[in-house]
Amino acid sequence: MKDTFYITTPIYYVNDAPHIGHAYTTVAADILARYNRLKGKAVFFLTGTDEHGQKVQKAAEEKGRTPKEQSDIMVENFKNLWLKLGITNDAFIRTTDEEHKKVVKTILQTLHEKGEIEKRAYSGWYCLPDERFWTEKEIIDGKCPDCKRPVEEIAEENYFFLMSKYQERLIRHIEENPLYILPDTRRNEVLGFLKNNPLGDLCISRPKERLSWGIPLPFDNGFVTYVWFDALLNYYSATSYLAPHDSGSWWPPDHHLIGKDILTTHAIYWSTMLMALELPLPENIFAHGWWTIEGKKMSKSIGNVVDPNAVVEEFGADAFRYFLFREVPFGIDGDFSEQAVIKRSNTELANDLGNLLSRTLAMIEKYFEGRIPQPPAFDIKGEVDMTRLLQLKNIAENIGADFDVYMGKLWFGHAIDKVWAAIDDANKLIEDEAPWNLWKTGDTAKLAGVLYALAETLRIIAVYFSPFTPSAAEKIWKQLSLEGDLSKADLDAEIKWGRMRPGTKIHKGPAIFPRIEKKAK
Ligand code: MSP
């Protein structure tokens, strides 16, 4: 097994404030980064901002700022949000970093010298907001087939990356590597497109008179680099100046996490760029779905853009993170509403998990003076009937294998389900064994077994939930008086049953998920 793990998010445009879509991909990457750290891997988790191009230049002009001023201001919004959301990125790349620009120029020079870039006269239909050309055949009623906004005809000389020659090789690569593009529906879309349409070459320059905010082409000062060509290279440039240096070579990445709208740029542009550079392709590009807001597309004009800061403020980072990955399978579209967050948080986090912790600790306080009791042997031959307790022990011990497979496939919902089976069974155990009756009848040995099993299950749950709800998991850890920093724990060791030491004084604290009382709509 490889002992490094390199994961990326898209780098976000700094024309506007971060929204739920940005938070979604970044939390997904954070969950995987945290999980792989627990597995003992050296992790490089990269996120950052995409600062060149028309969009940013226009936003800056509207605000009376230079594009760099605009970027410097907006970058802070992203960085602050990542702090609030508990994001543990190892680096933050900005495409205006000098080191990044240098790598882009070197690569452009190399590709030019290798004959992979050519100057041509060109005319086409240009979509300004999407910053890309379309052919006559592709546009629909004078509009961009992607964003449906009007396109304008532009004729000029430009530089082209000779992407078309990689078409067959790319098809082969996708066919031979079923995990290259996920989910399968997206993979099939890309394959379908590649098999049924001739791939064009990619215009990778913009004349300076039309756009000045970009990296100048090293071989022609009259042009700047197309923003996507510059942006995609961040994944590679970062490995040379932002990655931890003690882990050898970081290339290729394990996952590029992206939204479904930017699949073509990654699956086709980026893959062929890497082929031309003779660099290994990433192991996987995963395109997730989009969030609608109360059934509607999220848009500024509707005025329903969800500010993740407000959601965190209102419900807490853990409840938000949990909701995003519990509500819909990663890969398909989902619908966001405050009511849905409240429902998940109150029923699952506050009732099922939060109460399990507080009831367990309250009973340990009441029946064992706040110390983890010494349980009877967890086997069926002993003096105490442990059959029911062994059921919970088995469920808790059996989370691991499937959980790991699901996390590897990015099936976060399935992974959470496995943990949920243990939470449900622990709650059911309380009803089945009725510890208060064991207390009344003086069955202290069995009572000790029950409470030990509950505390131990909670300890294991905290380990598995720590990538999803890191601060709540840390609170469970502390209330159980477990030592060390949970985020640096050793997964294999910690998921074994029986590590909780009898005699440990627990520290019951406030509810880890307070119930959210809010206006019913
Ligand atoms: N700068 C490019 C990416 C370059 S990567 C080399 C870009 N930036 S962006 O700021 O527009 O990023 C948007 C990201 O947010 C994309 O992954 C996109 O899929 C995602 N989302 C935008 N709206 C979204 C939803 N409503 N729901 C979920 N994700 C959404 O594209």
PDB file of N, CA and C and ligand atoms in Angstrom, residues 9-16 19-25 49-51 55 78 227-228 230-235 257-262 265-266 288-293 297-298 333-334, ligand 1:
ATOM      1  N   THR A   9      -8.796  19.982  -4.146  1.00  0.00           N
ATOM      2  CA  THR A   9     -10.115  20.546  -4.482  1.00  0.00           C
ATOM      3  C   THR A   9      -9.889  21.417  -5.725  1.00  0.00           C
ATOM      4  N   PRO A  10     -10.962  21.846  -6.375  1.00  0.00           N
ATOM      5  CA  PRO A  10     -10.742  22.855  -7.419  1.00  0.00           C
ATOM      6  C   PRO A  10     -10.166  24.092  -6.740  1.00  0.00           C
ATOM      7  N   ILE A  11      -9.484  24.917  -7.490  1.00  0.00           N
ATOM      8  CA  ILE A  11      -9.109  26.202  -6.905  1.00  0.00           C
ATOM      9  C   ILE A  11     -10.219  27.182  -7.291  1.00  0.00           C
ATOM     10  N   TYR A  12     -10.659  27.945  -6.308  1.00  0.00           N
ATOM     11  CA  TYR A  12     -11.889  28.707  -6.467  1.00  0.00           C
ATOM     12  C   TYR A  12     -11.639  30.116  -6.997  1.00  0.00           C
ATOM     13  N   TYR A  13     -12.557  30.565  -7.847  1.00  0.00           N
ATOM     14  CA  TYR A  13     -12.464  31.931  -8.373  1.00  0.00           C
ATOM     15  C   TYR A  13     -12.651  32.941  -7.262  1.00  0.00           C
ATOM     16  N   VAL A  14     -11.905  34.019  -7.353  1.00  0.00           N
ATOM     17  CA  VAL A  14     -11.995  35.038  -6.302  1.00  0.00           C
ATOM     18  C   VAL A  14     -12.878  36.215  -6.723  1.00  0.00           C
ATOM     19  N   ASN A  15     -13.763  35.959  -7.700  1.00  0.00           N
ATOM     20  CA  ASN A  15     -14.650  37.057  -8.105  1.00  0.00           C
ATOM     21  C   ASN A  15     -15.772  37.255  -7.100  1.00  0.00           C
ATOM     22  N   ASP A  16     -16.064  36.212  -6.327  1.00  0.00           N
ATOM     23  CA  ASP A  16     -17.199  36.303  -5.419  1.00  0.00           C
ATOM     24  C   ASP A  16     -16.927  35.547  -4.124  1.00  0.00           C
ATOM     25  N   HIS A  19     -19.542  29.902  -1.437  1.00  0.00           N
ATOM     26  CA  HIS A  19     -20.905  29.445  -1.167  1.00  0.00           C
ATOM     27  C   HIS A  19     -20.880  27.962  -0.815  1.00  0.00           C
ATOM     28  N   ILE A  20     -22.062  27.388  -0.676  1.00  0.00           N
ATOM     29  CA  ILE A  20     -22.165  26.000  -0.221  1.00  0.00           C
ATOM     30  C   ILE A  20     -21.431  25.017  -1.160  1.00  0.00           C
ATOM     31  N   GLY A  21     -21.401  25.341  -2.461  1.00  0.00           N
ATOM     32  CA  GLY A  21     -20.711  24.456  -3.413  1.00  0.00           C
ATOM     33  C   GLY A  21     -19.222  24.367  -3.110  1.00  0.00           C
ATOM     34  N   HIS A  22     -18.615  25.520  -2.790  1.00  0.00           N
ATOM     35  CA  HIS A  22     -17.188  25.522  -2.439  1.00  0.00           C
ATOM     36  C   HIS A  22     -16.965  24.719  -1.156  1.00  0.00           C
ATOM     37  N   ALA A  23     -17.872  24.939  -0.190  1.00  0.00           N
ATOM     38  CA  ALA A  23     -17.723  24.244   1.094  1.00  0.00           C
ATOM     39  C   ALA A  23     -17.840  22.730   0.904  1.00  0.00           C
ATOM     40  N   TYR A  24     -18.734  22.334   0.029  1.00  0.00           N
ATOM     41  CA  TYR A  24     -19.010  20.905  -0.178  1.00  0.00           C
ATOM     42  C   TYR A  24     -17.746  20.148  -0.605  1.00  0.00           C
ATOM     43  N   THR A  25     -17.123  20.614  -1.677  1.00  0.00           N
ATOM     44  CA  THR A  25     -15.928  19.903  -2.170  1.00  0.00           C
ATOM     45  C   THR A  25     -14.815  19.943  -1.135  1.00  0.00           C
ATOM     46  N   THR A  49      -6.919  29.185  -4.613  1.00  0.00           N
ATOM     47  CA  THR A  49      -7.740  30.112  -5.395  1.00  0.00           C
ATOM     48  C   THR A  49      -7.191  30.333  -6.807  1.00  0.00           C
ATOM     49  N   ASP A  50      -8.147  30.549  -7.708  1.00  0.00           N
ATOM     50  CA  ASP A  50      -7.901  30.726  -9.138  1.00  0.00           C
ATOM     51  C   ASP A  50      -8.076  32.222  -9.390  1.00  0.00           C
ATOM     52  N   GLU A  51      -6.989  32.922  -9.648  1.00  0.00           N
ATOM     53  CA  GLU A  51      -7.052  34.380  -9.553  1.00  0.00           C
ATOM     54  C   GLU A  51      -6.910  35.146 -10.866  1.00  0.00           C
ATOM     55  N   LYS A  55     -13.093  36.744 -15.440  1.00  0.00           N
ATOM     56  CA  LYS A  55     -14.060  36.844 -14.339  1.00  0.00           C
ATOM     57  C   LYS A  55     -13.527  37.722 -13.210  1.00  0.00           C
ATOM     58  N   PHE A  78     -12.059  32.884   1.858  1.00  0.00           N
ATOM     59  CA  PHE A  78     -11.932  31.429   1.745  1.00  0.00           C
ATOM     60  C   PHE A  78     -11.157  30.876   2.940  1.00  0.00           C
ATOM     61  N   VAL A 227      -7.053  31.072 -18.727  1.00  0.00           N
ATOM     62  CA  VAL A 227      -7.124  30.859 -17.277  1.00  0.00           C
ATOM     63  C   VAL A 227      -7.197  29.376 -16.874  1.00  0.00           C
ATOM     64  N   TRP A 228      -7.885  28.562 -17.647  1.00  0.00           N
ATOM     65  CA  TRP A 228      -7.968  27.147 -17.273  1.00  0.00           C
ATOM     66  C   TRP A 228      -6.632  26.418 -17.422  1.00  0.00           C
ATOM     67  N   ASP A 230      -3.710  27.698 -17.003  1.00  0.00           N
ATOM     68  CA  ASP A 230      -2.950  28.160 -15.836  1.00  0.00           C
ATOM     69  C   ASP A 230      -3.471  27.457 -14.575  1.00  0.00           C
ATOM     70  N   ALA A 231      -4.804  27.438 -14.423  1.00  0.00           N
ATOM     71  CA  ALA A 231      -5.403  26.924 -13.185  1.00  0.00           C
ATOM     72  C   ALA A 231      -5.156  25.425 -12.993  1.00  0.00           C
ATOM     73  N   LEU A 232      -5.367  24.654 -14.045  1.00  0.00           N
ATOM     74  CA  LEU A 232      -5.206  23.196 -13.909  1.00  0.00           C
ATOM     75  C   LEU A 232      -3.796  22.830 -13.463  1.00  0.00           C
ATOM     76  N   LEU A 233      -2.843  23.637 -13.926  1.00  0.00           N
ATOM     77  CA  LEU A 233      -1.448  23.317 -13.567  1.00  0.00           C
ATOM     78  C   LEU A 233      -1.153  23.503 -12.085  1.00  0.00           C
ATOM     79  N   ASN A 234      -2.081  24.106 -11.339  1.00  0.00           N
ATOM     80  CA  ASN A 234      -1.831  24.292  -9.900  1.00  0.00           C
ATOM     81  C   ASN A 234      -1.584  22.966  -9.189  1.00  0.00           C
ATOM     82  N   TYR A 235      -2.310  21.932  -9.678  1.00  0.00           N
ATOM     83  CA  TYR A 235      -2.200  20.631  -9.008  1.00  0.00           C
ATOM     84  C   TYR A 235      -0.760  20.111  -9.078  1.00  0.00           C
ATOM     85  N   LEU A 257     -10.979  16.146  -6.520  1.00  0.00           N
ATOM     86  CA  LEU A 257     -12.419  16.278  -6.288  1.00  0.00           C
ATOM     87  C   LEU A 257     -12.899  17.537  -6.995  1.00  0.00           C
ATOM     88  N   ILE A 258     -13.971  17.399  -7.750  1.00  0.00           N
ATOM     89  CA  ILE A 258     -14.511  18.545  -8.501  1.00  0.00           C
ATOM     90  C   ILE A 258     -16.035  18.465  -8.545  1.00  0.00           C
ATOM     91  N   GLY A 259     -16.669  19.537  -8.992  1.00  0.00           N
ATOM     92  CA  GLY A 259     -18.112  19.504  -9.243  1.00  0.00           C
ATOM     93  C   GLY A 259     -18.352  19.066 -10.678  1.00  0.00           C
ATOM     94  N   LYS A 260     -19.557  18.589 -10.935  1.00  0.00           N
ATOM     95  CA  LYS A 260     -19.852  18.002 -12.249  1.00  0.00           C
ATOM     96  C   LYS A 260     -19.708  18.998 -13.405  1.00  0.00           C
ATOM     97  N   ASP A 261     -19.853  20.280 -13.110  1.00  0.00           N
ATOM     98  CA  ASP A 261     -19.766  21.288 -14.174  1.00  0.00           C
ATOM     99  C   ASP A 261     -18.352  21.465 -14.710  1.00  0.00           C
ATOM    100  N   ILE A 262     -17.361  21.035 -13.959  1.00  0.00           N
ATOM    101  CA  ILE A 262     -15.992  21.246 -14.451  1.00  0.00           C
ATOM    102  C   ILE A 262     -15.314  19.911 -14.778  1.00  0.00           C
ATOM    103  N   THR A 265     -13.195  20.067 -18.322  1.00  0.00           N
ATOM    104  CA  THR A 265     -11.875  20.697 -18.215  1.00  0.00           C
ATOM    105  C   THR A 265     -10.866  19.751 -17.543  1.00  0.00           C
ATOM    106  N   HIS A 266     -11.348  18.965 -16.594  1.00  0.00           N
ATOM    107  CA  HIS A 266     -10.432  18.043 -15.911  1.00  0.00           C
ATOM    108  C   HIS A 266     -10.218  16.754 -16.697  1.00  0.00           C
ATOM    109  N   HIS A 288     -18.635  15.473  -8.187  1.00  0.00           N
ATOM    110  CA  HIS A 288     -19.832  15.376  -7.346  1.00  0.00           C
ATOM    111  C   HIS A 288     -20.993  16.156  -7.942  1.00  0.00           C
ATOM    112  N   GLY A 289     -22.178  15.961  -7.345  1.00  0.00           N
ATOM    113  CA  GLY A 289     -23.374  16.630  -7.832  1.00  0.00           C
ATOM    114  C   GLY A 289     -23.506  18.050  -7.306  1.00  0.00           C
ATOM    115  N   TRP A 290     -24.611  18.665  -7.624  1.00  0.00           N
ATOM    116  CA  TRP A 290     -24.861  20.047  -7.208  1.00  0.00           C
ATOM    117  C   TRP A 290     -25.973  20.111  -6.182  1.00  0.00           C
ATOM    118  N   TRP A 291     -25.896  21.129  -5.361  1.00  0.00           N
ATOM    119  CA  TRP A 291     -26.957  21.397  -4.396  1.00  0.00           C
ATOM    120  C   TRP A 291     -27.943  22.388  -4.987  1.00  0.00           C
ATOM    121  N   THR A 292     -29.224  22.038  -4.874  1.00  0.00           N
ATOM    122  CA  THR A 292     -30.255  23.040  -5.133  1.00  0.00           C
ATOM    123  C   THR A 292     -30.668  23.550  -3.756  1.00  0.00           C
ATOM    124  N   ILE A 293     -31.338  24.694  -3.744  1.00  0.00           N
ATOM    125  CA  ILE A 293     -31.735  25.266  -2.465  1.00  0.00           C
ATOM    126  C   ILE A 293     -33.260  25.290  -2.402  1.00  0.00           C
ATOM    127  N   LYS A 297     -32.565  26.092  -8.280  1.00  0.00           N
ATOM    128  CA  LYS A 297     -31.153  26.275  -8.605  1.00  0.00           C
ATOM    129  C   LYS A 297     -30.632  27.432  -7.750  1.00  0.00           C
ATOM    130  N   MET A 298     -29.410  27.285  -7.261  1.00  0.00           N
ATOM    131  CA  MET A 298     -28.862  28.382  -6.453  1.00  0.00           C
ATOM    132  C   MET A 298     -28.336  29.466  -7.387  1.00  0.00           C
ATOM    133  N   ASP A 333     -27.009  14.873  -7.157  1.00  0.00           N
ATOM    134  CA  ASP A 333     -27.466  16.184  -6.705  1.00  0.00           C
ATOM    135  C   ASP A 333     -28.246  16.073  -5.392  1.00  0.00           C
ATOM    136  N   GLY A 334     -28.250  17.150  -4.637  1.00  0.00           N
ATOM    137  CA  GLY A 334     -28.995  17.129  -3.380  1.00  0.00           C
ATOM    138  C   GLY A 334     -29.731  18.436  -3.178  1.00  0.00           C
TER     139      GLY A 334
HETATM  140  N1  MSP B   1     -11.764  28.102 -10.894  1.00  0.00           N
HETATM  141  C1  MSP B   1     -12.519  27.021 -11.373  1.00  0.00           C
HETATM  142  C2  MSP B   1     -11.894  25.691 -11.009  1.00  0.00           C
HETATM  143  C3  MSP B   1     -10.489  25.512 -11.458  1.00  0.00           C
HETATM  144  S1  MSP B   1      -9.824  24.019 -10.925  1.00  0.00           S
HETATM  145  C4  MSP B   1      -8.380  23.896 -11.676  1.00  0.00           C
HETATM  146  C5  MSP B   1     -13.927  27.083 -10.811  1.00  0.00           C
HETATM  147  N2  MSP B   1     -14.076  27.820  -9.718  1.00  0.00           N
HETATM  148  S2  MSP B   1     -15.445  28.087  -8.983  1.00  0.00           S
HETATM  149  O1  MSP B   1     -15.188  29.020  -7.905  1.00  0.00           O
HETATM  150  O2  MSP B   1     -16.458  28.458  -9.893  1.00  0.00           O
HETATM  151  O3  MSP B   1     -15.713  26.706  -8.308  1.00  0.00           O
HETATM  152  C6  MSP B   1     -16.808  26.237  -8.232  1.00  0.00           C
HETATM  153  C7  MSP B   1     -16.849  24.858  -7.620  1.00  0.00           C
HETATM  154  O4  MSP B   1     -18.018  24.874  -6.859  1.00  0.00           O
HETATM  155  C8  MSP B   1     -16.987  23.790  -8.685  1.00  0.00           C
HETATM  156  O5  MSP B   1     -16.438  22.551  -8.293  1.00  0.00           O
HETATM  157  C9  MSP B   1     -18.482  23.663  -8.805  1.00  0.00           C
HETATM  158  O6  MSP B   1     -18.906  22.403  -9.202  1.00  0.00           O
HETATM  159  C10 MSP B   1     -18.907  23.918  -7.385  1.00  0.00           C
HETATM  160  N3  MSP B   1     -20.273  24.395  -7.335  1.00  0.00           N
HETATM  161  C11 MSP B   1     -20.799  25.567  -7.800  1.00  0.00           C
HETATM  162  N4  MSP B   1     -22.121  25.589  -7.513  1.00  0.00           N
HETATM  163  C12 MSP B   1     -22.465  24.443  -6.874  1.00  0.00           C
HETATM  164  C13 MSP B   1     -23.636  23.936  -6.288  1.00  0.00           C
HETATM  165  N5  MSP B   1     -24.802  24.572  -6.344  1.00  0.00           N
HETATM  166  N6  MSP B   1     -23.550  22.756  -5.636  1.00  0.00           N
HETATM  167  C14 MSP B   1     -22.370  22.078  -5.515  1.00  0.00           C
HETATM  168  N7  MSP B   1     -21.258  22.517  -6.059  1.00  0.00           N
HETATM  169  C15 MSP B   1     -21.301  23.648  -6.838  1.00  0.00           C
HETATM  170  O7  MSP B   1     -14.810  26.457 -11.361  1.00  0.00           O
END
